[in-house]
PDB file of C-alpha atoms and ligand atoms in Angstrom:
ATOM      1  CA  MET A   1      -2.752 -32.528   9.467  1.00 93.00           C
ATOM      2  CA  ILE A   2      -1.041 -28.422   8.895  1.00 97.00           C
ATOM      3  CA  LYS A   3       1.938 -27.908   6.638  1.00 97.00           C
ATOM      4  CA  LEU A   4       3.078 -25.139   6.772  1.00 98.00           C
ATOM      5  CA  PHE A   5       5.840 -23.034   4.441  1.00 98.00           C
ATOM      6  CA  SER A   6       7.675 -20.237   6.114  1.00 97.00           C
ATOM      7  CA  PHE A   7      10.908 -18.623   7.641  1.00 97.00           C
ATOM      8  CA  TRP A   8      12.387 -17.358  10.303  1.00 96.00           C
ATOM      9  CA  ARG A   9      12.320 -13.955   9.596  1.00 96.00           C
ATOM     10  CA  SER A  10       9.305 -13.594   8.071  1.00 97.00           C
ATOM     11  CA  LEU A  11       6.551 -11.746   9.485  1.00 97.00           C
ATOM     12  CA  ALA A  12       3.590 -12.163   7.620  1.00 98.00           C
ATOM     13  CA  THR A  13       4.114 -16.037   8.638  1.00 98.00           C
ATOM     14  CA  TYR A  14       4.301 -15.240  11.792  1.00 98.00           C
ATOM     15  CA  ARG A  15       1.149 -13.959  11.280  1.00 98.00           C
ATOM     16  CA  VAL A  16      -0.508 -16.844  10.841  1.00 98.00           C
ATOM     17  CA  ARG A  17       1.759 -18.449  12.828  1.00 98.00           C
ATOM     18  CA  ILE A  18       0.084 -16.785  15.734  1.00 98.00           C
ATOM     19  CA  ALA A  19      -3.203 -17.913  14.260  1.00 98.00           C
ATOM     20  CA  LEU A  20      -2.429 -21.504  14.081  1.00 98.00           C
ATOM     21  CA  ASN A  21      -1.192 -21.349  18.467  1.00 98.00           C
ATOM     22  CA  LEU A  22      -4.615 -19.358  18.985  1.00 98.00           C
ATOM     23  CA  LYS A  23      -6.529 -22.212  18.197  1.00 98.00           C
ATOM     24  CA  GLY A  24      -4.064 -24.283  19.539  1.00 98.00           C
ATOM     25  CA  LEU A  25      -3.867 -25.661  16.052  1.00 98.00           C
ATOM     26  CA  GLU A  26       0.142 -27.170  15.413  1.00 97.00           C
ATOM     27  CA  PRO A  27       1.657 -27.699  11.403  1.00 97.00           C
ATOM     28  CA  ALA A  28       2.753 -31.624  11.016  1.00 97.00           C
ATOM     29  CA  GLU A  29       5.247 -30.182   8.875  1.00 96.00           C
ATOM     30  CA  GLU A  30       7.127 -26.340   8.404  1.00 96.00           C
ATOM     31  CA  VAL A  31       9.631 -26.890   5.014  1.00 97.00           C
ATOM     32  CA  ASN A  32      12.072 -24.087   5.100  1.00 96.00           C
ATOM     33  CA  ILE A  33      12.411 -21.506   1.922  1.00 97.00           C
ATOM     34  CA  ASP A  34      15.169 -19.938   3.027  1.00 96.00           C
ATOM     35  CA  LEU A  35      14.613 -15.827   1.509  1.00 96.00           C
ATOM     36  CA  THR A  36      17.993 -15.245   2.391  1.00 94.00           C
ATOM     37  CA  LYS A  37      19.387 -17.282  -0.616  1.00 95.00           C
ATOM     38  CA  GLY A  38      16.271 -15.833  -2.418  1.00 95.00           C
ATOM     39  CA  HIS A  39      15.015 -20.226  -2.145  1.00 96.00           C
ATOM     40  CA  GLN A  40      11.409 -18.219  -2.419  1.00 97.00           C
ATOM     41  CA  LEU A  41      11.984 -17.701  -5.987  1.00 96.00           C
ATOM     42  CA  ASP A  42      12.580 -21.176  -6.494  1.00 96.00           C
ATOM     43  CA  PRO A  43      10.322 -22.888  -9.399  1.00 97.00           C
ATOM     44  CA  GLY A  44       8.926 -25.547  -6.351  1.00 96.00           C
ATOM     45  CA  TYR A  45       8.408 -23.050  -4.550  1.00 97.00           C
ATOM     46  CA  ARG A  46       6.287 -20.786  -7.611  1.00 97.00           C
ATOM     47  CA  ALA A  47       4.566 -23.648  -7.717  1.00 96.00           C
ATOM     48  CA  VAL A  48       2.951 -23.376  -4.699  1.00 96.00           C
ATOM     49  CA  ASN A  49       2.850 -19.905  -4.444  1.00 96.00           C
ATOM     50  CA  PRO A  50       2.702 -17.784  -7.343  1.00 97.00           C
ATOM     51  CA  MET A  51       3.755 -15.113  -5.666  1.00 96.00           C
ATOM     52  CA  MET A  52       7.142 -15.959  -4.674  1.00 97.00           C
ATOM     53  CA  ALA A  53       6.147 -14.940  -0.644  1.00 97.00           C
ATOM     54  CA  LEU A  54       5.383 -16.418   2.107  1.00 98.00           C
ATOM     55  CA  PRO A  55       4.050 -17.788   3.971  1.00 98.00           C
ATOM     56  CA  ALA A  56       1.282 -20.531   2.225  1.00 98.00           C
ATOM     57  CA  LEU A  57      -0.196 -23.040   3.905  1.00 98.00           C
ATOM     58  CA  ILE A  58      -2.109 -26.678   2.687  1.00 97.00           C
ATOM     59  CA  ASP A  59      -4.204 -27.746   5.294  1.00 97.00           C
ATOM     60  CA  GLY A  60      -5.473 -32.044   4.237  1.00 95.00           C
ATOM     61  CA  ASP A  61      -5.970 -32.095   0.792  1.00 93.00           C
ATOM     62  CA  GLY A  62      -5.914 -28.532  -0.300  1.00 85.00           C
ATOM     63  CA  PRO A  63      -5.785 -26.608  -2.087  1.00 94.00           C
ATOM     64  CA  ILE A  64      -2.633 -24.153  -1.210  1.00 97.00           C
ATOM     65  CA  LEU A  65      -3.796 -21.658   0.911  1.00 98.00           C
ATOM     66  CA  PHE A  66      -1.986 -17.625   0.980  1.00 98.00           C
ATOM     67  CA  GLU A  67      -1.846 -14.659   2.116  1.00 98.00           C
ATOM     68  CA  SER A  68      -1.346 -13.924   5.392  1.00 98.00           C
ATOM     69  CA  LEU A  69      -4.610 -12.160   6.251  1.00 98.00           C
ATOM     70  CA  ALA A  70      -6.755 -14.576   4.007  1.00 98.00           C
ATOM     71  CA  ILE A  71      -4.834 -17.413   5.533  1.00 98.00           C
ATOM     72  CA  ILE A  72      -5.868 -16.116   9.046  1.00 98.00           C
ATOM     73  CA  GLU A  73      -9.314 -15.225   8.297  1.00 98.00           C
ATOM     74  CA  TYR A  74      -9.547 -19.624   6.446  1.00 98.00           C
ATOM     75  CA  LEU A  75      -8.395 -21.040  10.766  1.00 98.00           C
ATOM     76  CA  ASP A  76     -11.081 -18.687  12.183  1.00 98.00           C
ATOM     77  CA  GLU A  77     -13.556 -19.772  10.444  1.00 98.00           C
ATOM     78  CA  THR A  78     -13.107 -23.315   9.464  1.00 97.00           C
ATOM     79  CA  HIS A  79     -11.299 -22.893  13.983  1.00 98.00           C
ATOM     80  CA  PRO A  80     -14.363 -20.830  15.320  1.00 98.00           C
ATOM     81  CA  ASP A  81     -12.888 -20.323  19.087  1.00 97.00           C
ATOM     82  CA  PRO A  82     -11.962 -18.690  20.662  1.00 98.00           C
ATOM     83  CA  PRO A  83     -12.960 -15.431  17.945  1.00 98.00           C
ATOM     84  CA  LEU A  84      -9.926 -13.456  16.202  1.00 98.00           C
ATOM     85  CA  LEU A  85     -12.891 -11.281  14.886  1.00 98.00           C
ATOM     86  CA  PRO A  86     -15.448  -8.889  17.132  1.00 98.00           C
ATOM     87  CA  LYS A  87     -19.667  -9.815  16.580  1.00 97.00           C
ATOM     88  CA  ASP A  88     -20.495  -7.157  14.879  1.00 98.00           C
ATOM     89  CA  ALA A  89     -20.079  -5.652  11.649  1.00 98.00           C
ATOM     90  CA  ARG A  90     -18.656  -2.507  12.185  1.00 98.00           C
ATOM     91  CA  GLY A  91     -15.892  -3.728  15.002  1.00 98.00           C
ATOM     92  CA  ARG A  92     -14.923  -6.929  11.694  1.00 98.00           C
ATOM     93  CA  ALA A  93     -14.808  -3.803   9.717  1.00 98.00           C
ATOM     94  CA  ARG A  94     -12.540  -1.668  12.275  1.00 98.00           C
ATOM     95  CA  VAL A  95     -10.494  -4.538  13.549  1.00 98.00           C
ATOM     96  CA  ARG A  96      -9.555  -5.540   9.969  1.00 98.00           C
ATOM     97  CA  GLY A  97      -9.277  -1.682   9.043  1.00 98.00           C
ATOM     98  CA  LEU A  98      -5.663  -1.340  11.045  1.00 98.00           C
ATOM     99  CA  ALA A  99      -5.155  -5.059  10.439  1.00 98.00           C
ATOM    100  CA  GLN A 100      -4.826  -4.419   5.965  1.00 98.00           C
ATOM    101  CA  ILE A 101      -2.719  -1.138   7.665  1.00 98.00           C
ATOM    102  CA  VAL A 102      -0.526  -3.010   8.300  1.00 98.00           C
ATOM    103  CA  ALA A 103      -0.374  -6.480   5.577  1.00 98.00           C
ATOM    104  CA  CYS A 104      -1.393  -4.320   2.786  1.00 97.00           C
ATOM    105  CA  ASP A 105      -0.639  -0.795   3.092  1.00 96.00           C
ATOM    106  CA  SER A 106       2.549  -1.155   5.100  1.00 95.00           C
ATOM    107  CA  HIS A 107       5.142  -4.374   5.391  1.00 96.00           C
ATOM    108  CA  PRO A 108       4.433  -5.504   1.072  1.00 96.00           C
ATOM    109  CA  LEU A 109       7.084  -2.090   1.642  1.00 97.00           C
ATOM    110  CA  ILE A 110       9.857  -3.396   3.070  1.00 96.00           C
ATOM    111  CA  VAL A 111       9.857  -7.170   1.460  1.00 96.00           C
ATOM    112  CA  PRO A 112      12.858  -8.505   0.181  1.00 95.00           C
ATOM    113  CA  ARG A 113      12.059  -8.890  -3.296  1.00 96.00           C
ATOM    114  CA  VAL A 114      11.552  -3.845  -3.356  1.00 97.00           C
ATOM    115  CA  ARG A 115      14.199  -4.123  -1.309  1.00 96.00           C
ATOM    116  CA  GLU A 116      16.251  -5.587  -3.505  1.00 96.00           C
ATOM    117  CA  TYR A 117      14.440  -3.745  -6.709  1.00 97.00           C
ATOM    118  CA  LEU A 118      16.235  -1.176  -4.932  1.00 97.00           C
ATOM    119  CA  GLU A 119      19.660  -2.070  -4.619  1.00 97.00           C
ATOM    120  CA  HIS A 120      20.029  -3.974  -7.979  1.00 96.00           C
ATOM    121  CA  GLU A 121      17.991  -2.479 -10.253  1.00 97.00           C
ATOM    122  CA  LEU A 122      17.504   1.096  -9.499  1.00 97.00           C
ATOM    123  CA  LYS A 123      20.757   0.863  -7.506  1.00 98.00           C
ATOM    124  CA  ILE A 124      19.797   2.863  -4.132  1.00 97.00           C
ATOM    125  CA  ASP A 125      22.952   2.638  -1.435  1.00 97.00           C
ATOM    126  CA  GLU A 126      21.777   1.049   1.747  1.00 96.00           C
ATOM    127  CA  PRO A 127      21.652   3.671   4.433  1.00 96.00           C
ATOM    128  CA  THR A 128      18.731   4.648   1.789  1.00 97.00           C
ATOM    129  CA  ARG A 129      17.541   2.244   1.668  1.00 97.00           C
ATOM    130  CA  MET A 130      16.257   1.517   4.649  1.00 96.00           C
ATOM    131  CA  ALA A 131      15.159   5.342   5.166  1.00 97.00           C
ATOM    132  CA  TRP A 132      12.657   3.954   2.643  1.00 97.00           C
ATOM    133  CA  CYS A 133      11.823   1.093   4.977  1.00 97.00           C
ATOM    134  CA  ARG A 134      11.542   3.155   8.181  1.00 97.00           C
ATOM    135  CA  HIS A 135       9.555   6.143   6.832  1.00 97.00           C
ATOM    136  CA  TRP A 136       6.829   3.460   5.477  1.00 97.00           C
ATOM    137  CA  HIS A 137       6.315   1.656   9.173  1.00 97.00           C
ATOM    138  CA  THR A 138       7.125   4.811  10.928  1.00 97.00           C
ATOM    139  CA  ARG A 139       3.466   6.048   8.149  1.00 97.00           C
ATOM    140  CA  ALA A 140       1.920   2.872   8.653  1.00 98.00           C
ATOM    141  CA  LEU A 141       2.511   3.965  13.365  1.00 98.00           C
ATOM    142  CA  THR A 142       1.504   6.847  13.181  1.00 98.00           C
ATOM    143  CA  ALA A 143      -1.747   5.334  11.604  1.00 98.00           C
ATOM    144  CA  LEU A 144      -2.188   2.434  14.360  1.00 98.00           C
ATOM    145  CA  GLU A 145      -2.405   5.482  17.167  1.00 98.00           C
ATOM    146  CA  THR A 146      -3.998   7.815  15.874  1.00 98.00           C
ATOM    147  CA  HIS A 147      -6.879   5.033  15.386  1.00 98.00           C
ATOM    148  CA  LEU A 148      -6.586   3.784  18.682  1.00 98.00           C
ATOM    149  CA  LYS A 149      -6.285   6.961  20.779  1.00 97.00           C
ATOM    150  CA  ALA A 150     -10.189   6.012  19.893  1.00 97.00           C
ATOM    151  CA  LYS A 151     -12.454   4.599  23.214  1.00 97.00           C
ATOM    152  CA  GLU A 152     -13.316   0.758  20.683  1.00 98.00           C
ATOM    153  CA  THR A 153      -9.648   0.394  21.848  1.00 98.00           C
ATOM    154  CA  GLY A 154      -9.073  -2.197  25.371  1.00 98.00           C
ATOM    155  CA  ARG A 155      -6.473  -4.124  26.229  1.00 98.00           C
ATOM    156  CA  PHE A 156      -6.083  -4.964  22.776  1.00 98.00           C
ATOM    157  CA  CYS A 157      -6.673  -2.818  19.626  1.00 98.00           C
ATOM    158  CA  HIS A 158     -10.301  -3.850  19.960  1.00 98.00           C
ATOM    159  CA  GLY A 159     -11.499  -4.312  23.149  1.00 98.00           C
ATOM    160  CA  GLY A 160     -10.482  -6.919  25.696  1.00 98.00           C
ATOM    161  CA  GLU A 161      -9.981  -9.953  22.914  1.00 98.00           C
ATOM    162  CA  VAL A 162      -6.982 -10.357  20.712  1.00 98.00           C
ATOM    163  CA  THR A 163      -7.788 -10.326  17.220  1.00 98.00           C
ATOM    164  CA  ILE A 164      -6.830 -10.643  13.964  1.00 98.00           C
ATOM    165  CA  ALA A 165      -5.692  -6.425  14.537  1.00 98.00           C
ATOM    166  CA  ASP A 166      -3.149  -7.744  17.508  1.00 98.00           C
ATOM    167  CA  ILE A 167      -1.384 -10.504  15.288  1.00 98.00           C
ATOM    168  CA  CYS A 168      -1.118  -7.890  12.764  1.00 98.00           C
ATOM    169  CA  LEU A 169       0.772  -5.381  15.166  1.00 98.00           C
ATOM    170  CA  ALA A 170       1.834  -7.776  17.070  1.00 98.00           C
ATOM    171  CA  SER A 171       4.013  -8.328  13.352  1.00 98.00           C
ATOM    172  CA  GLN A 172       4.775  -4.259  12.840  1.00 98.00           C
ATOM    173  CA  ALA A 173       6.079  -4.333  16.375  1.00 97.00           C
ATOM    174  CA  ALA A 174       8.626  -6.400  15.380  1.00 97.00           C
ATOM    175  CA  GLY A 175       9.632  -5.620  11.603  1.00 96.00           C
ATOM    176  CA  ALA A 176      10.161  -2.074  13.777  1.00 97.00           C
ATOM    177  CA  LYS A 177      12.584  -4.226  15.999  1.00 95.00           C
ATOM    178  CA  PHE A 178      14.443  -5.301  12.539  1.00 94.00           C
ATOM    179  CA  PHE A 179      13.998  -1.959  11.861  1.00 95.00           C
ATOM    180  CA  ASN A 180      15.553   0.628  14.311  1.00 95.00           C
ATOM    181  CA  VAL A 181      12.563   2.295  14.387  1.00 97.00           C
ATOM    182  CA  ASP A 182      12.015   4.912  17.110  1.00 96.00           C
ATOM    183  CA  THR A 183       8.332   3.388  18.632  1.00 97.00           C
ATOM    184  CA  ALA A 184       8.480   5.817  21.935  1.00 97.00           C
ATOM    185  CA  PRO A 185       5.634   8.814  19.301  1.00 97.00           C
ATOM    186  CA  PHE A 186       4.173   5.450  19.475  1.00 98.00           C
ATOM    187  CA  PRO A 187       2.783   4.179  23.244  1.00 98.00           C
ATOM    188  CA  ASN A 188      -0.623   2.910  22.513  1.00 98.00           C
ATOM    189  CA  VAL A 189       1.270   0.376  19.759  1.00 98.00           C
ATOM    190  CA  VAL A 190       3.763  -0.399  22.153  1.00 98.00           C
ATOM    191  CA  ARG A 191       1.455  -0.721  25.242  1.00 98.00           C
ATOM    192  CA  ILE A 192      -0.487  -3.828  22.732  1.00 98.00           C
ATOM    193  CA  ALA A 193       2.729  -4.995  21.556  1.00 98.00           C
ATOM    194  CA  GLU A 194       3.970  -5.799  24.728  1.00 98.00           C
ATOM    195  CA  THR A 195       0.769  -6.690  25.621  1.00 98.00           C
ATOM    196  CA  CYS A 196       0.556  -9.139  23.122  1.00 98.00           C
ATOM    197  CA  GLN A 197       4.393 -10.769  24.059  1.00 98.00           C
ATOM    198  CA  LYS A 198       2.725 -11.739  27.214  1.00 98.00           C
ATOM    199  CA  ILE A 199       0.383 -14.654  25.953  1.00 98.00           C
ATOM    200  CA  ASP A 200       2.127 -17.420  24.708  1.00 98.00           C
ATOM    201  CA  ALA A 201       0.385 -18.216  21.637  1.00 98.00           C
ATOM    202  CA  PHE A 202       2.578 -14.872  20.286  1.00 98.00           C
ATOM    203  CA  ALA A 203       5.511 -15.469  21.894  1.00 97.00           C
ATOM    204  CA  ARG A 204       6.315 -18.581  20.848  1.00 97.00           C
ATOM    205  CA  ALA A 205       5.446 -17.296  17.471  1.00 98.00           C
ATOM    206  CA  HIS A 206       7.860 -14.778  18.036  1.00 97.00           C
ATOM    207  CA  PRO A 207      10.260 -14.784  14.837  1.00 96.00           C
ATOM    208  CA  LEU A 208      12.883 -14.896  16.852  1.00 95.00           C
ATOM    209  CA  LYS A 209      12.241 -18.026  18.865  1.00 95.00           C
ATOM    210  CA  GLN A 210      11.918 -19.632  15.656  1.00 94.00           C
ATOM    211  CA  PRO A 211      14.580 -21.945  14.665  1.00 90.00           C
ATOM    212  CA  GLY A 212      17.985 -20.618  12.724  1.00 88.00           C
ATOM    213  CA  ALA A 213      17.401 -17.624  13.840  1.00 92.00           C
ATOM    214  CA  PRO A 214      20.231 -15.724  15.341  1.00 87.00           C
ATOM    215  CA  ALA A 215      19.785 -14.439  18.847  1.00 78.00           C
ATOM    216  CA  THR A 216      19.205 -10.877  18.306  1.00 67.00           C
ATOM    217  CA  ALA A 217      18.424  -9.591  14.688  1.00 61.00           C
TER     218      ALA A 217
HETATM  219  N1  GSH B   1       0.705  -9.676   1.878  1.00 88.04           N
HETATM  220  C1  GSH B   1       1.548 -10.572   1.803  1.00 88.04           C
HETATM  221  C2  GSH B   1       2.485 -10.595   2.540  1.00 88.04           C
HETATM  222  C3  GSH B   1       4.518 -12.126   2.120  1.00 88.04           C
HETATM  223  C4  GSH B   1       5.339 -11.165   2.135  1.00 88.04           C
HETATM  224  O1  GSH B   1       5.677 -10.966   1.202  1.00 88.04           O
HETATM  225  N2  GSH B   1       6.270 -12.686   3.223  1.00 88.04           N
HETATM  226  C5  GSH B   1       7.759 -12.088   2.826  1.00 88.04           C
HETATM  227  C6  GSH B   1       8.725 -12.466   3.854  1.00 88.04           C
HETATM  228  S1  GSH B   1       7.817 -11.738   4.743  1.00 88.04           S
HETATM  229  C7  GSH B   1       8.368 -12.779   1.384  1.00 88.04           C
HETATM  230  O2  GSH B   1       8.013 -13.651   1.417  1.00 88.04           O
HETATM  231  N3  GSH B   1       9.128 -11.966   0.470  1.00 88.04           N
HETATM  232  C8  GSH B   1       9.476 -13.328  -0.384  1.00 88.04           C
HETATM  233  C9  GSH B   1      10.424 -11.293  -1.691  1.00 88.04           C
HETATM  234  O3  GSH B   1       9.549 -10.406  -1.016  1.00 88.04           O
HETATM  235  O4  GSH B   1      11.239 -11.507  -2.558  1.00 88.04           O
HETATM  236  C10 GSH B   1       1.107 -11.690   3.329  1.00 88.04           C
HETATM  237  O5  GSH B   1       0.783 -10.629   3.916  1.00 88.04           O
HETATM  238  O6  GSH B   1       1.128 -12.896   3.723  1.00 88.04           O
END
């Protein structure tokens, strides 16, 4: 029995939702933590995830799982079919590296806690905060696009099968849309993101398909 703590707009939860769908797993319960109302800071959720961030996932008796990449690798190990990592060590290192560009080097710089600190503590105005978000998006997209020129890239980030790198790329592409980032200079990223969206497991997991999402964002 899986319980997922989520919010429609959360890109990290989007990554976990894609992995759940690819593995054919459906959470028995979804707990909505409204990031726009700061519900991630409530003591009840802080006890679930001391980082006060989404997602968190409970599988059976627990313990609580946290951090999207750790959750996805847990799901991959407990439900190996279809595999989300290549069989060879070099391939796994490349896929994890691509995934971490998104989940560790870019996304954490634009999450609500950072944007709110910029606004309320450093008194940075809205256009400058948006410029900050676009800058870190673009840095990651530039790095991804450069890596995706390598021969290892195929229909997906690494060959012809979906991996954790594609899951992360999909979340980066969705985030780029939310922040109006120009993705025209990144044709490989755009191509792979579009290919992923043709797969039901990705399309169904998209933030704009979740309960509570607006028609467009
Ligand atoms: N590195 C974490 C990122 C988690 C994270 O920052 N999630 C965002 C939503 S996508 C969040 O809940 N932020 C709450 C906040 O910043 O206050 C992961 O990949 O799971």
